[in-house]
Each structure stands twice: as C-alpha cells, then as structure tokens.
PDB file of C-alpha atoms in Angstrom:
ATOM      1  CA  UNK A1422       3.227   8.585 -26.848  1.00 36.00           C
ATOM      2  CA  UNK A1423       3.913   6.568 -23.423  1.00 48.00           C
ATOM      3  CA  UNK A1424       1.141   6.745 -20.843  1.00 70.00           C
ATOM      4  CA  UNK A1425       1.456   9.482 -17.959  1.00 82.00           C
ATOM      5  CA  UNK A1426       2.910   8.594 -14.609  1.00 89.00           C
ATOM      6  CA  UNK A1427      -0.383   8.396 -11.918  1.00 93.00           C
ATOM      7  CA  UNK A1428       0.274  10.063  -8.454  1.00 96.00           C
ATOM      8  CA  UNK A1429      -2.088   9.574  -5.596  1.00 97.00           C
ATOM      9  CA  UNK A1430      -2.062  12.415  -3.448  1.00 97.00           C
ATOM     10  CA  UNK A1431      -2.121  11.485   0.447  1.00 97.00           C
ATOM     11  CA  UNK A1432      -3.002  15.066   2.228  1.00 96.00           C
ATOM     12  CA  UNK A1433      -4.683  15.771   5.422  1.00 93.00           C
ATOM     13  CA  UNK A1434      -4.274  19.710   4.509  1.00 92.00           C
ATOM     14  CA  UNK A1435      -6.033  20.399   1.709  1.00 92.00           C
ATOM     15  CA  UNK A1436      -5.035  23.601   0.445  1.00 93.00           C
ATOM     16  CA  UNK A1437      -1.412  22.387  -0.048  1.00 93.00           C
ATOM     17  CA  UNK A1438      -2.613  19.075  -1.378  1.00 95.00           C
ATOM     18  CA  UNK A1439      -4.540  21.247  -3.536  1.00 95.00           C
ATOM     19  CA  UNK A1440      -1.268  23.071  -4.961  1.00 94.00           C
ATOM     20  CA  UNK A1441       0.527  19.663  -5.388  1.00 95.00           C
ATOM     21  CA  UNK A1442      -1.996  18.330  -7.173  1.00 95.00           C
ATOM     22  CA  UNK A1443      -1.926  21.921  -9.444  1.00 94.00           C
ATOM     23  CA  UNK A1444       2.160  21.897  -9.610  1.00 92.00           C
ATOM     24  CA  UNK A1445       2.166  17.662 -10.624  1.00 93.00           C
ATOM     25  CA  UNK A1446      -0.584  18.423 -13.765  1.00 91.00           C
ATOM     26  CA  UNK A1447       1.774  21.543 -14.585  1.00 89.00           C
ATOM     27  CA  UNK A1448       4.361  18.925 -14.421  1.00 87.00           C
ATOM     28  CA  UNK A1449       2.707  16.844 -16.793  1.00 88.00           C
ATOM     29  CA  UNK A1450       1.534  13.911 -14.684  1.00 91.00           C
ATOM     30  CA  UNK A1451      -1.690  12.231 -13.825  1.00 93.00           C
ATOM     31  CA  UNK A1452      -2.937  12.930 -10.219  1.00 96.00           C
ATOM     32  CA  UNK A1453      -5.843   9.900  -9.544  1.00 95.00           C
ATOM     33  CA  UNK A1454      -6.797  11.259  -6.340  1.00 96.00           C
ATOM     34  CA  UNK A1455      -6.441  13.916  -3.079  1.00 97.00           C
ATOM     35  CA  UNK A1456      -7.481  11.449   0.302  1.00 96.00           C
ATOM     36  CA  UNK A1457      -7.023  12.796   3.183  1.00 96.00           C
ATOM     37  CA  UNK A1458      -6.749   9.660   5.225  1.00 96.00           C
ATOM     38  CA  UNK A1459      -4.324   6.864   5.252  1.00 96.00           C
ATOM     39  CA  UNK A1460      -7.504   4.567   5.373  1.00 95.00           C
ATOM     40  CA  UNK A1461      -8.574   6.185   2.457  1.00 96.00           C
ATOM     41  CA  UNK A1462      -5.536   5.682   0.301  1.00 96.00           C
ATOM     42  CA  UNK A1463      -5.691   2.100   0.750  1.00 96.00           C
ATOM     43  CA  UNK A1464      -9.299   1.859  -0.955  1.00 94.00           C
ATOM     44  CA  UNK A1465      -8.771   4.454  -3.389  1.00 95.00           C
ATOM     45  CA  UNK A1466      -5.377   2.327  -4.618  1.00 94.00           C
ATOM     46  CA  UNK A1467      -8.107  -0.829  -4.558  1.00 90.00           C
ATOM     47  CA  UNK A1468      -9.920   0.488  -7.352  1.00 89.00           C
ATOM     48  CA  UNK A1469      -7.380   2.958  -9.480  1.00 89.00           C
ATOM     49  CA  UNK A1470      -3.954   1.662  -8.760  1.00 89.00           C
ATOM     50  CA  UNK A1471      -1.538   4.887  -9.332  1.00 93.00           C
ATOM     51  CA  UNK A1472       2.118   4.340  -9.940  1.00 92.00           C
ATOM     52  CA  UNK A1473       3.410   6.818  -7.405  1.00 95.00           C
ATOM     53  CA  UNK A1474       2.141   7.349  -3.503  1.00 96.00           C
ATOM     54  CA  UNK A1475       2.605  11.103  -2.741  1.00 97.00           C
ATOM     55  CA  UNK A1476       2.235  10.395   1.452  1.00 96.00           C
ATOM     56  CA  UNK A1477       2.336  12.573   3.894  1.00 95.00           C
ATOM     57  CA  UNK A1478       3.526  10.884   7.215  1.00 94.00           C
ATOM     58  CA  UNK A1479       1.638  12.834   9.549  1.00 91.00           C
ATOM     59  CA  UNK A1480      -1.770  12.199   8.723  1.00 92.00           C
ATOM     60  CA  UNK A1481      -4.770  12.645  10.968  1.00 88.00           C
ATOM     61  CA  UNK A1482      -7.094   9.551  11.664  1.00 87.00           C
ATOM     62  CA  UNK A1483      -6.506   6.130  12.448  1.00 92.00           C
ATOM     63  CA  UNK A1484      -3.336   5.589  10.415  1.00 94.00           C
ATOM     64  CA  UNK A1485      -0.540   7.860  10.118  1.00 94.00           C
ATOM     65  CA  UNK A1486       1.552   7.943   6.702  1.00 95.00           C
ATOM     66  CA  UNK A1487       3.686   5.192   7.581  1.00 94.00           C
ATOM     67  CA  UNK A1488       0.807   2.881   8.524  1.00 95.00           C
ATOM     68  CA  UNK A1489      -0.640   3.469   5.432  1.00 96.00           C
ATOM     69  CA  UNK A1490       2.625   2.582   3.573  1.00 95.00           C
ATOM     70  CA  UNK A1491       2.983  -0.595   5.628  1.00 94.00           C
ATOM     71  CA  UNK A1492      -0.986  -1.712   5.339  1.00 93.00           C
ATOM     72  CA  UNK A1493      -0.238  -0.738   1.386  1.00 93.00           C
ATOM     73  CA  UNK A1494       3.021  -3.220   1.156  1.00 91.00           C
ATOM     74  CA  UNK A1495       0.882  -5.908   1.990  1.00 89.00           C
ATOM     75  CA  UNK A1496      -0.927  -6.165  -1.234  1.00 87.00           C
ATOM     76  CA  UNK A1497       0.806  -3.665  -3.568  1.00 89.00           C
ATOM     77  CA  UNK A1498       4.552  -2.510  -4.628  1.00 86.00           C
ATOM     78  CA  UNK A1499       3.743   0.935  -5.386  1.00 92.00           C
ATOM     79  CA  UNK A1500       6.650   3.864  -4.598  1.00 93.00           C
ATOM     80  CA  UNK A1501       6.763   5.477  -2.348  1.00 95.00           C
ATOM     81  CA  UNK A1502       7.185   9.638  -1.180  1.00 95.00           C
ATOM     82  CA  UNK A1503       7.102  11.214   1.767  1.00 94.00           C
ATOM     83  CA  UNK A1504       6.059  14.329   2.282  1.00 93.00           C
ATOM     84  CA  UNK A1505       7.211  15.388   6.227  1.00 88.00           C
ATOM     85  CA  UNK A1506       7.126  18.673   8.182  1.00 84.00           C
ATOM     86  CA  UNK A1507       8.372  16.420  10.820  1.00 72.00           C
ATOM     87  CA  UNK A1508      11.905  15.228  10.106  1.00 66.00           C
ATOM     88  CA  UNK A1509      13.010  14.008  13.499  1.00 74.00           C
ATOM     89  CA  UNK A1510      14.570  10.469  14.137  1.00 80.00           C
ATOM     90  CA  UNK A1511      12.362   8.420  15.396  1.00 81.00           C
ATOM     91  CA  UNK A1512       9.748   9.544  12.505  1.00 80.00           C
ATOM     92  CA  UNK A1513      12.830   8.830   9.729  1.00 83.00           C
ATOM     93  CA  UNK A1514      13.982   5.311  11.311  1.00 85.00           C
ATOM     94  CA  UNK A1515       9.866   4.159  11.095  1.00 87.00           C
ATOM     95  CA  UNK A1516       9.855   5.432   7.638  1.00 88.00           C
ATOM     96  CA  UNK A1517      13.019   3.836   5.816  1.00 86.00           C
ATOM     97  CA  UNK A1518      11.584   0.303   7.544  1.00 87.00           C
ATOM     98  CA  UNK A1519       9.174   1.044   4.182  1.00 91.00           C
ATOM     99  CA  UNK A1520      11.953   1.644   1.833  1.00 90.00           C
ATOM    100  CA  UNK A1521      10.775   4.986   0.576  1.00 92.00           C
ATOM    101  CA  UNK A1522      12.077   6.834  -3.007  1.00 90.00           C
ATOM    102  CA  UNK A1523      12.510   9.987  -1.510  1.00 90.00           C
ATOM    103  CA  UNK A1524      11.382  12.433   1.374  1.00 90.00           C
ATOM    104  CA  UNK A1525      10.204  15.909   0.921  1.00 91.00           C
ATOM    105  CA  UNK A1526      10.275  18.310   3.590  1.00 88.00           C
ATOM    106  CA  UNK A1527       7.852  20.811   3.954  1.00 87.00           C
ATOM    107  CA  UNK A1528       7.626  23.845   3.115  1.00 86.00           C
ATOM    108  CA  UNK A1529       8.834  22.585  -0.089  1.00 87.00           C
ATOM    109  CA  UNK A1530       9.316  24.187  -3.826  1.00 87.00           C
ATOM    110  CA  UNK A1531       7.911  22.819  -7.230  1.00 88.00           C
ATOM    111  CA  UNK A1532      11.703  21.843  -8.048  1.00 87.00           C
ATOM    112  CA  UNK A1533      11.931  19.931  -4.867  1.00 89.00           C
ATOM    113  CA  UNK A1534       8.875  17.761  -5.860  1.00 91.00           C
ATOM    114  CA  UNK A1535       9.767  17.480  -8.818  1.00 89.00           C
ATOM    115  CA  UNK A1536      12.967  15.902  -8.586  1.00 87.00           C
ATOM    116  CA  UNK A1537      12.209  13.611  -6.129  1.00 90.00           C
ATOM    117  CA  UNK A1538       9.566  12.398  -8.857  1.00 90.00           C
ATOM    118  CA  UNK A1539      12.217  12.150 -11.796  1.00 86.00           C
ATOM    119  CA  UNK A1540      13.946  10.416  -9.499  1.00 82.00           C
ATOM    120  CA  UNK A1541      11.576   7.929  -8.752  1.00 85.00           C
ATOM    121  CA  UNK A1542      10.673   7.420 -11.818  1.00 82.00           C
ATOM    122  CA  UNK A1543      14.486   6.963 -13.073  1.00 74.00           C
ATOM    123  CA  UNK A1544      14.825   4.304 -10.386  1.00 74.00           C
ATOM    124  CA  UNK A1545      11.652   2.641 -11.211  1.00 72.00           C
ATOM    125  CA  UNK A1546      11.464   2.622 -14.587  1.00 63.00           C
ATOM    126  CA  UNK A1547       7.661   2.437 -15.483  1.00 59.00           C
ATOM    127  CA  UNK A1548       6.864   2.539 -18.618  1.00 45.00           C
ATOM    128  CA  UNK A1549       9.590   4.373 -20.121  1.00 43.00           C
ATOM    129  CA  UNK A1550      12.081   1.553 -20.292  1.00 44.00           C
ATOM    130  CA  UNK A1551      13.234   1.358 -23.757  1.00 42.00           C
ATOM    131  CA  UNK A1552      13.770  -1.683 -25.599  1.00 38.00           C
ATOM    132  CA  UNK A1553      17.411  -1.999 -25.562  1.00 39.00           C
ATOM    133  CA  UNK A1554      16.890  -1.982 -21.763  1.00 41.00           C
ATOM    134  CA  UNK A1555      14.889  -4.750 -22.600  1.00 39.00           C
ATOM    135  CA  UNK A1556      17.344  -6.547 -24.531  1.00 40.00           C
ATOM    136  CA  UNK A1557      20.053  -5.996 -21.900  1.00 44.00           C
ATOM    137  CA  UNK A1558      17.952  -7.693 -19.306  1.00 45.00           C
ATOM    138  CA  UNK A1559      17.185 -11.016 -21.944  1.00 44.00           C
ATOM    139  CA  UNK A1560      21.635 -10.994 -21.976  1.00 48.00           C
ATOM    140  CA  UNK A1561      21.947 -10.566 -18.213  1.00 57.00           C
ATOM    141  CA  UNK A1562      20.245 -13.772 -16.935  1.00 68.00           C
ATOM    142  CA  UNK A1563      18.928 -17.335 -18.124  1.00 75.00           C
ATOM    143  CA  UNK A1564      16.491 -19.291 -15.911  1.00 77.00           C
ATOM    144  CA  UNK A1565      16.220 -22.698 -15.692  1.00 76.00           C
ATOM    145  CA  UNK A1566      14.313 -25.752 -13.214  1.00 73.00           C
ATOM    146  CA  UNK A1567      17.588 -25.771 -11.147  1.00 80.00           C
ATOM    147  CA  UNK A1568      19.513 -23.020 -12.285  1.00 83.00           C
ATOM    148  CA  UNK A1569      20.423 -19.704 -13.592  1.00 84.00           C
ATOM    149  CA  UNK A1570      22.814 -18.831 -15.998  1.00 81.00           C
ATOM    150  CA  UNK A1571      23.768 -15.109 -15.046  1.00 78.00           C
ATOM    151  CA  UNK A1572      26.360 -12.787 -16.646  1.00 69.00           C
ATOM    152  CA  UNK A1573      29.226 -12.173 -14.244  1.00 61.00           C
ATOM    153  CA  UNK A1574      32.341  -9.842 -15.933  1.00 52.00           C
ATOM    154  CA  UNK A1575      32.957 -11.094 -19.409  1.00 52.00           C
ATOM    155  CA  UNK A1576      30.685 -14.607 -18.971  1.00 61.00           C
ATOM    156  CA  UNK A1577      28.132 -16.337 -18.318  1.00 72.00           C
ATOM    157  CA  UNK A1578      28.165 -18.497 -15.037  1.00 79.00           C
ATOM    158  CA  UNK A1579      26.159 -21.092 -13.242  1.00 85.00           C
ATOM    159  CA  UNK A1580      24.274 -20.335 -10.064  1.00 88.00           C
ATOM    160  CA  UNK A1581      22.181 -23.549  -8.961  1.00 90.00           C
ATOM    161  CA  UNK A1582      18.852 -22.818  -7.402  1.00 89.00           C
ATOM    162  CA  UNK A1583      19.480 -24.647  -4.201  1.00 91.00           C
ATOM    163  CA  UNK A1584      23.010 -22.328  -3.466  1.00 94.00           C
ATOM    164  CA  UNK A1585      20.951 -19.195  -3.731  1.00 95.00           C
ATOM    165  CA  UNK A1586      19.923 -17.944   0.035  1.00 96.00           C
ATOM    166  CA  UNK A1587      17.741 -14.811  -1.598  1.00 96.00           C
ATOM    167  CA  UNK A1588      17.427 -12.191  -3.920  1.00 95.00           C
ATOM    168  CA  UNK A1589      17.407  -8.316  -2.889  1.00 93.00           C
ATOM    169  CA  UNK A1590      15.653  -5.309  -5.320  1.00 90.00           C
ATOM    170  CA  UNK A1591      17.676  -2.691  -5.810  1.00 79.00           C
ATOM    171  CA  UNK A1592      16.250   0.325  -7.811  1.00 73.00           C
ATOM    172  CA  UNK A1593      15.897  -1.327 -11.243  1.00 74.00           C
ATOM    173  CA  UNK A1594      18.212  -4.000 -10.216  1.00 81.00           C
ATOM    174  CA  UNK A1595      18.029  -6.833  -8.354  1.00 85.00           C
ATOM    175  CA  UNK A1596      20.872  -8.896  -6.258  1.00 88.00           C
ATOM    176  CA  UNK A1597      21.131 -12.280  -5.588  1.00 92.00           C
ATOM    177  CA  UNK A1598      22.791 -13.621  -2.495  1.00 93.00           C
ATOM    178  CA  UNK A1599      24.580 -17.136  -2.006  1.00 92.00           C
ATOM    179  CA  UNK A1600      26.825 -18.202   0.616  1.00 87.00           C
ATOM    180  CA  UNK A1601      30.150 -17.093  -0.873  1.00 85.00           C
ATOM    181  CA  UNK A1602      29.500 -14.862  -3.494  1.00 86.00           C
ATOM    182  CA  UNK A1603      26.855 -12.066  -4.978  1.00 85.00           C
ATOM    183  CA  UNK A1604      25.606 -11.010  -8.304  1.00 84.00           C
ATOM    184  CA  UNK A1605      23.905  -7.914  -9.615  1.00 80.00           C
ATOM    185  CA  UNK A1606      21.361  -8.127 -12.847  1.00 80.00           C
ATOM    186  CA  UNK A1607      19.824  -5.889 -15.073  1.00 76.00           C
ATOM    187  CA  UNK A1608      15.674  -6.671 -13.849  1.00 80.00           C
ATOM    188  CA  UNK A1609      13.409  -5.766 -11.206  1.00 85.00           C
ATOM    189  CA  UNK A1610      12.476  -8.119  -8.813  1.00 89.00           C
ATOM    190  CA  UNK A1611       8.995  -8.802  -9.909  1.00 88.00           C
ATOM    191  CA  UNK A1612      10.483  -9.685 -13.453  1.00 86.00           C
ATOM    192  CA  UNK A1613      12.826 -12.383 -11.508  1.00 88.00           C
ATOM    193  CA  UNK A1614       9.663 -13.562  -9.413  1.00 88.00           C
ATOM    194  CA  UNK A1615       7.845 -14.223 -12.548  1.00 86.00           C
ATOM    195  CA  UNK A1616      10.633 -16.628 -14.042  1.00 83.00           C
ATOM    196  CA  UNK A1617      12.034 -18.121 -11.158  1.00 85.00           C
ATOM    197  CA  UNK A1618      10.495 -21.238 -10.344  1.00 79.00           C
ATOM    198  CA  UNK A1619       7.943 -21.513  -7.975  1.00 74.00           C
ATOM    199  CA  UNK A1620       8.701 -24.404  -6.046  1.00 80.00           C
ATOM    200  CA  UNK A1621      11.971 -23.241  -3.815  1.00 88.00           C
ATOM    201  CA  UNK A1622      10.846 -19.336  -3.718  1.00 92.00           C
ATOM    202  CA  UNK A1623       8.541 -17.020  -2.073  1.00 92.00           C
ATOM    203  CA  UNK A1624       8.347 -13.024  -2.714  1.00 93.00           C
ATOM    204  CA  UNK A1625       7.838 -12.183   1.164  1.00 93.00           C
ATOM    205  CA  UNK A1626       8.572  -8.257   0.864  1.00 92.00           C
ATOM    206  CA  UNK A1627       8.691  -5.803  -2.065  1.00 89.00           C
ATOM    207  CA  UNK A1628      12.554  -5.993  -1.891  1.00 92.00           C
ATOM    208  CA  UNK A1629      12.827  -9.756  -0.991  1.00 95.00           C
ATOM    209  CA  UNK A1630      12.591 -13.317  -2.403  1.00 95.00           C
ATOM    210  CA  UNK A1631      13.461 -15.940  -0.603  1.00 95.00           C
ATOM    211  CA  UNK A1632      14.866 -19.363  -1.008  1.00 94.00           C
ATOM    212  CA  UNK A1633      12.700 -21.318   1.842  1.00 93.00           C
ATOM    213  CA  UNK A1634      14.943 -24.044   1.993  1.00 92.00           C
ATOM    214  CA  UNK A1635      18.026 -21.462   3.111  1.00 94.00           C
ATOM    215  CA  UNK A1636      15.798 -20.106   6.349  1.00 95.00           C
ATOM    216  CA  UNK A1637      17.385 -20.804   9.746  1.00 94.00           C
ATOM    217  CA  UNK A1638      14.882 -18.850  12.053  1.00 93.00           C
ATOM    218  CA  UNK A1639      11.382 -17.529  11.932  1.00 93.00           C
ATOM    219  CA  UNK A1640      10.236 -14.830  13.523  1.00 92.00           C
ATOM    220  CA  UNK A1641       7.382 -12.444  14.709  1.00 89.00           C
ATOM    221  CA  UNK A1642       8.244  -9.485  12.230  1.00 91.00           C
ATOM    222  CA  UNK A1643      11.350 -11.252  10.153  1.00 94.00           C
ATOM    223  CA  UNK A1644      12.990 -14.376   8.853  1.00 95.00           C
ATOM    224  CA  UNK A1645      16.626 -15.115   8.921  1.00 96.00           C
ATOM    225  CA  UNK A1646      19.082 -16.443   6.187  1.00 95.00           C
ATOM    226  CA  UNK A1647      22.300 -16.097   6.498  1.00 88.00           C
ATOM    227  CA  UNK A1648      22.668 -13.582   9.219  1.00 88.00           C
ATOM    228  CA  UNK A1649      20.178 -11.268   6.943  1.00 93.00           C
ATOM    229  CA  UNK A1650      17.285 -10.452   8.988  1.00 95.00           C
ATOM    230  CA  UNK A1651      14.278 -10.317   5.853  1.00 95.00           C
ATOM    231  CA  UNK A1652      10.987  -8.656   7.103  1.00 94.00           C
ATOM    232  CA  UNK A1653       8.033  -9.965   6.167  1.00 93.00           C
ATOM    233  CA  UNK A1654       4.107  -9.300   6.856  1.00 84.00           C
ATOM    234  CA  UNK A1655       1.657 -11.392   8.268  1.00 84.00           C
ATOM    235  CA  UNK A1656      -0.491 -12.561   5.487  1.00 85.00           C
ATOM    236  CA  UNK A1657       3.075 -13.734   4.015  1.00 88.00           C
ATOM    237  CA  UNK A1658       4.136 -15.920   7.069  1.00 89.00           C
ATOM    238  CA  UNK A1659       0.916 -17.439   7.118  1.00 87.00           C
ATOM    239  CA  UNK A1660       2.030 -18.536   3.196  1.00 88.00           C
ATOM    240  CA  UNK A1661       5.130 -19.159   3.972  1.00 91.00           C
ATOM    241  CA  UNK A1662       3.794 -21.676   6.873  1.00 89.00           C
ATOM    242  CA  UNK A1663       1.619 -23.393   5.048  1.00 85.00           C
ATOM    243  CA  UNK A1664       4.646 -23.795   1.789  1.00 84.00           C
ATOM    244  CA  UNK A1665       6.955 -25.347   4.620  1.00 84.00           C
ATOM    245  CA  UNK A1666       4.522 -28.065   5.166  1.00 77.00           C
ATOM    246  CA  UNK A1667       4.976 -29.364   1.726  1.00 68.00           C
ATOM    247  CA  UNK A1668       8.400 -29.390   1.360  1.00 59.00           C
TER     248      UNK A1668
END
C-alpha cells in the first residue's frame, strides 16, 4: 500500500482550518499540522516535511501566505495551494511569481478541495508513479560529462552541455532550452539536477537550472539567458557568485 499524501494546513481561522483538516482525513490524506502563522509553517515544514502546503494568502502576523511560500522556496520544493477569499489582481500577480498548483476560493466545497489536490498530486507525481513511468523516463534521456542523448520524435539526438542555456520544470516534465531549438522529457527537474553534471549547472529556483556559462546579466531579483528573465533568491546568488569565481 503506497504511503498517504501529507498536507500542512496554513489557517489563521481556525474553525475552517478545523473542517479542512476533517474533509482532507475523510479524503484519505495525512494532515501533519494546523499553524496559524506563515512563520509557523516554515518551522513546522523544518521538522515534518509534508508533501502538500494548504496556504492561505491572507494570513495574520508578520508574513502573509505568499511570504511564507517565498521564505519556503528558499530551502524546500514543496506544492503549493492557495486558499484566498481575496481574489483581486494584485493579490493573484504576487501569487503566480510562486508558481502555485492551484487556488481555492473561499467559501469553498469538499469537491473544490479536493480536486485541486488530485490535481496536484497528478502533476506531481509523489509516490504513486508507477514503474513503467519509470522506465519511460530511463528511454527519454541519457546523460553524459558533455552531453545528453535525449529522445526527440522517433530518435535519439545529441544535445552538448555547453549549447544548453537552461532547463524549465513543467508539471512532471521538464524542458530544456538551447539557442535554436527545445526539448521536452519525461522527469522532474530534481531527477535532471541529480544527473546532470555539476560543474556547468546550478538549480537557482524550483522551476530552473541554469547553465552559468549561458548568463548575460545579473540582477537584484533575476538572471538573464537568452532574453529569459530566471528568478532566483538570495542565498542562491550568493552561490552562484561564489561558482563564477571558479570558472
């Protein structure tokens, strides 16, 4: 039997975090926690690291819901959910700069909640990829010192290591980008990160890797390659500083 998907509940009003948490275990997942503060959250996820982030963007205290996110990104690539009462634009434009699985607007049904899980958890994958997923993804790409072999149409071609500007997540996918051309391949980003060699690349955002060598500008919030402005948080500048200086 495969392991049940943790949600951490991020509430400030207790009586509906209350139901969630009720409606989720109905549901037949795991709930690790009901914080009522962003702050909170991030030292709850410290010590029990749940696969899902139930957030509510409004949140009382020092950090709001997409704060939290943000501070969370830093150190963790955990999904994502809103949950908003507040659906305006400025509040939507702040919250898709943290890529977010899905919003919820309050007041909101069990079947509303529960879809945007499912669909999280489709995108995602979790545990519940099977094994000819598995095999798919051993087909789709070969990684060598200076290259990768990945399957384009009907073959395999060659994409050298120093052509590739960067590689985008997309749901269970990920995308790499050269100059000319694109390809699309069957594994997350953090499976690419893990066998792409170190020397050339540097994960600076849950949905970016980069190839430092490609950058053309650096700035306060984002790098550029290629035209494609690629955010990327303090703590990863300072790394990505300090891996210029060696190349």
């Amino acid at each position: 039997m495969s392991e049940k998907i943790k949600i951490l509940i991020v509430e400030d009003e207790m009586i509906i975090a209350a139901n969630i948490s009720l409606q989720l275990n109905e549901l037949g997942y795991e709930v690790t926690g009901i914080v009522p503060r962003g702050e909170e959250a991030l030292m709850h996820i410290k010590s029990e690291t749940p696969d899902i982030l139930l957030l509510d963007i409004n949140l009382k205290g020092s950090l709001d819901g997409i704060e939290t996110a943000l501070e969370m990104q830093k150190t963790h690539d955990i999904p994502v959910i809103y949950l908003t009462a507040n659906a305006d634009e400025a509040h939507f434009n702040r919250a898709k700069e943290t890529h977010p699985y899905a919003f919820v607007a309050k007041p909101f049904k069990k079947l509303d909640l529960q879809r945007a899980i499912e669909l999280t958890v489709s995108q995602v994958g979790f545990k519940n990829e099977n094994n000819s997923n598995s095999k798919t993804k051993e087909d789709e790409a070969f990684i060598l010192n200076d290259c990768i072999f990945v399957r384009h149409l009907n073959s395999m071609v060659k994409v050298n290591i120093k052509d590739i500007l960067y590689i985008e997540a997309e749901r269970n996918y990920c995308r790499i980008f050269t100059s000319n051309k694109e390809y699309l391949l069957v594994m997350t980003l953090k499976e690419m990160d893990k066998k792409l060699p170190s020397k050339p690349f540097l994960r600076v955002h849950r949905s970016y890797i980069i190839n430092i060598s490609q950058i053309t500008e650096i700035a306060t919030t984002h790098i550029v390659i290629g035209r494609k402005a690629i955010p990327i948080s303090k703590p990863l500048k300072k790394e990505l500083l300090k891996r210029l200086q060696t190349i």
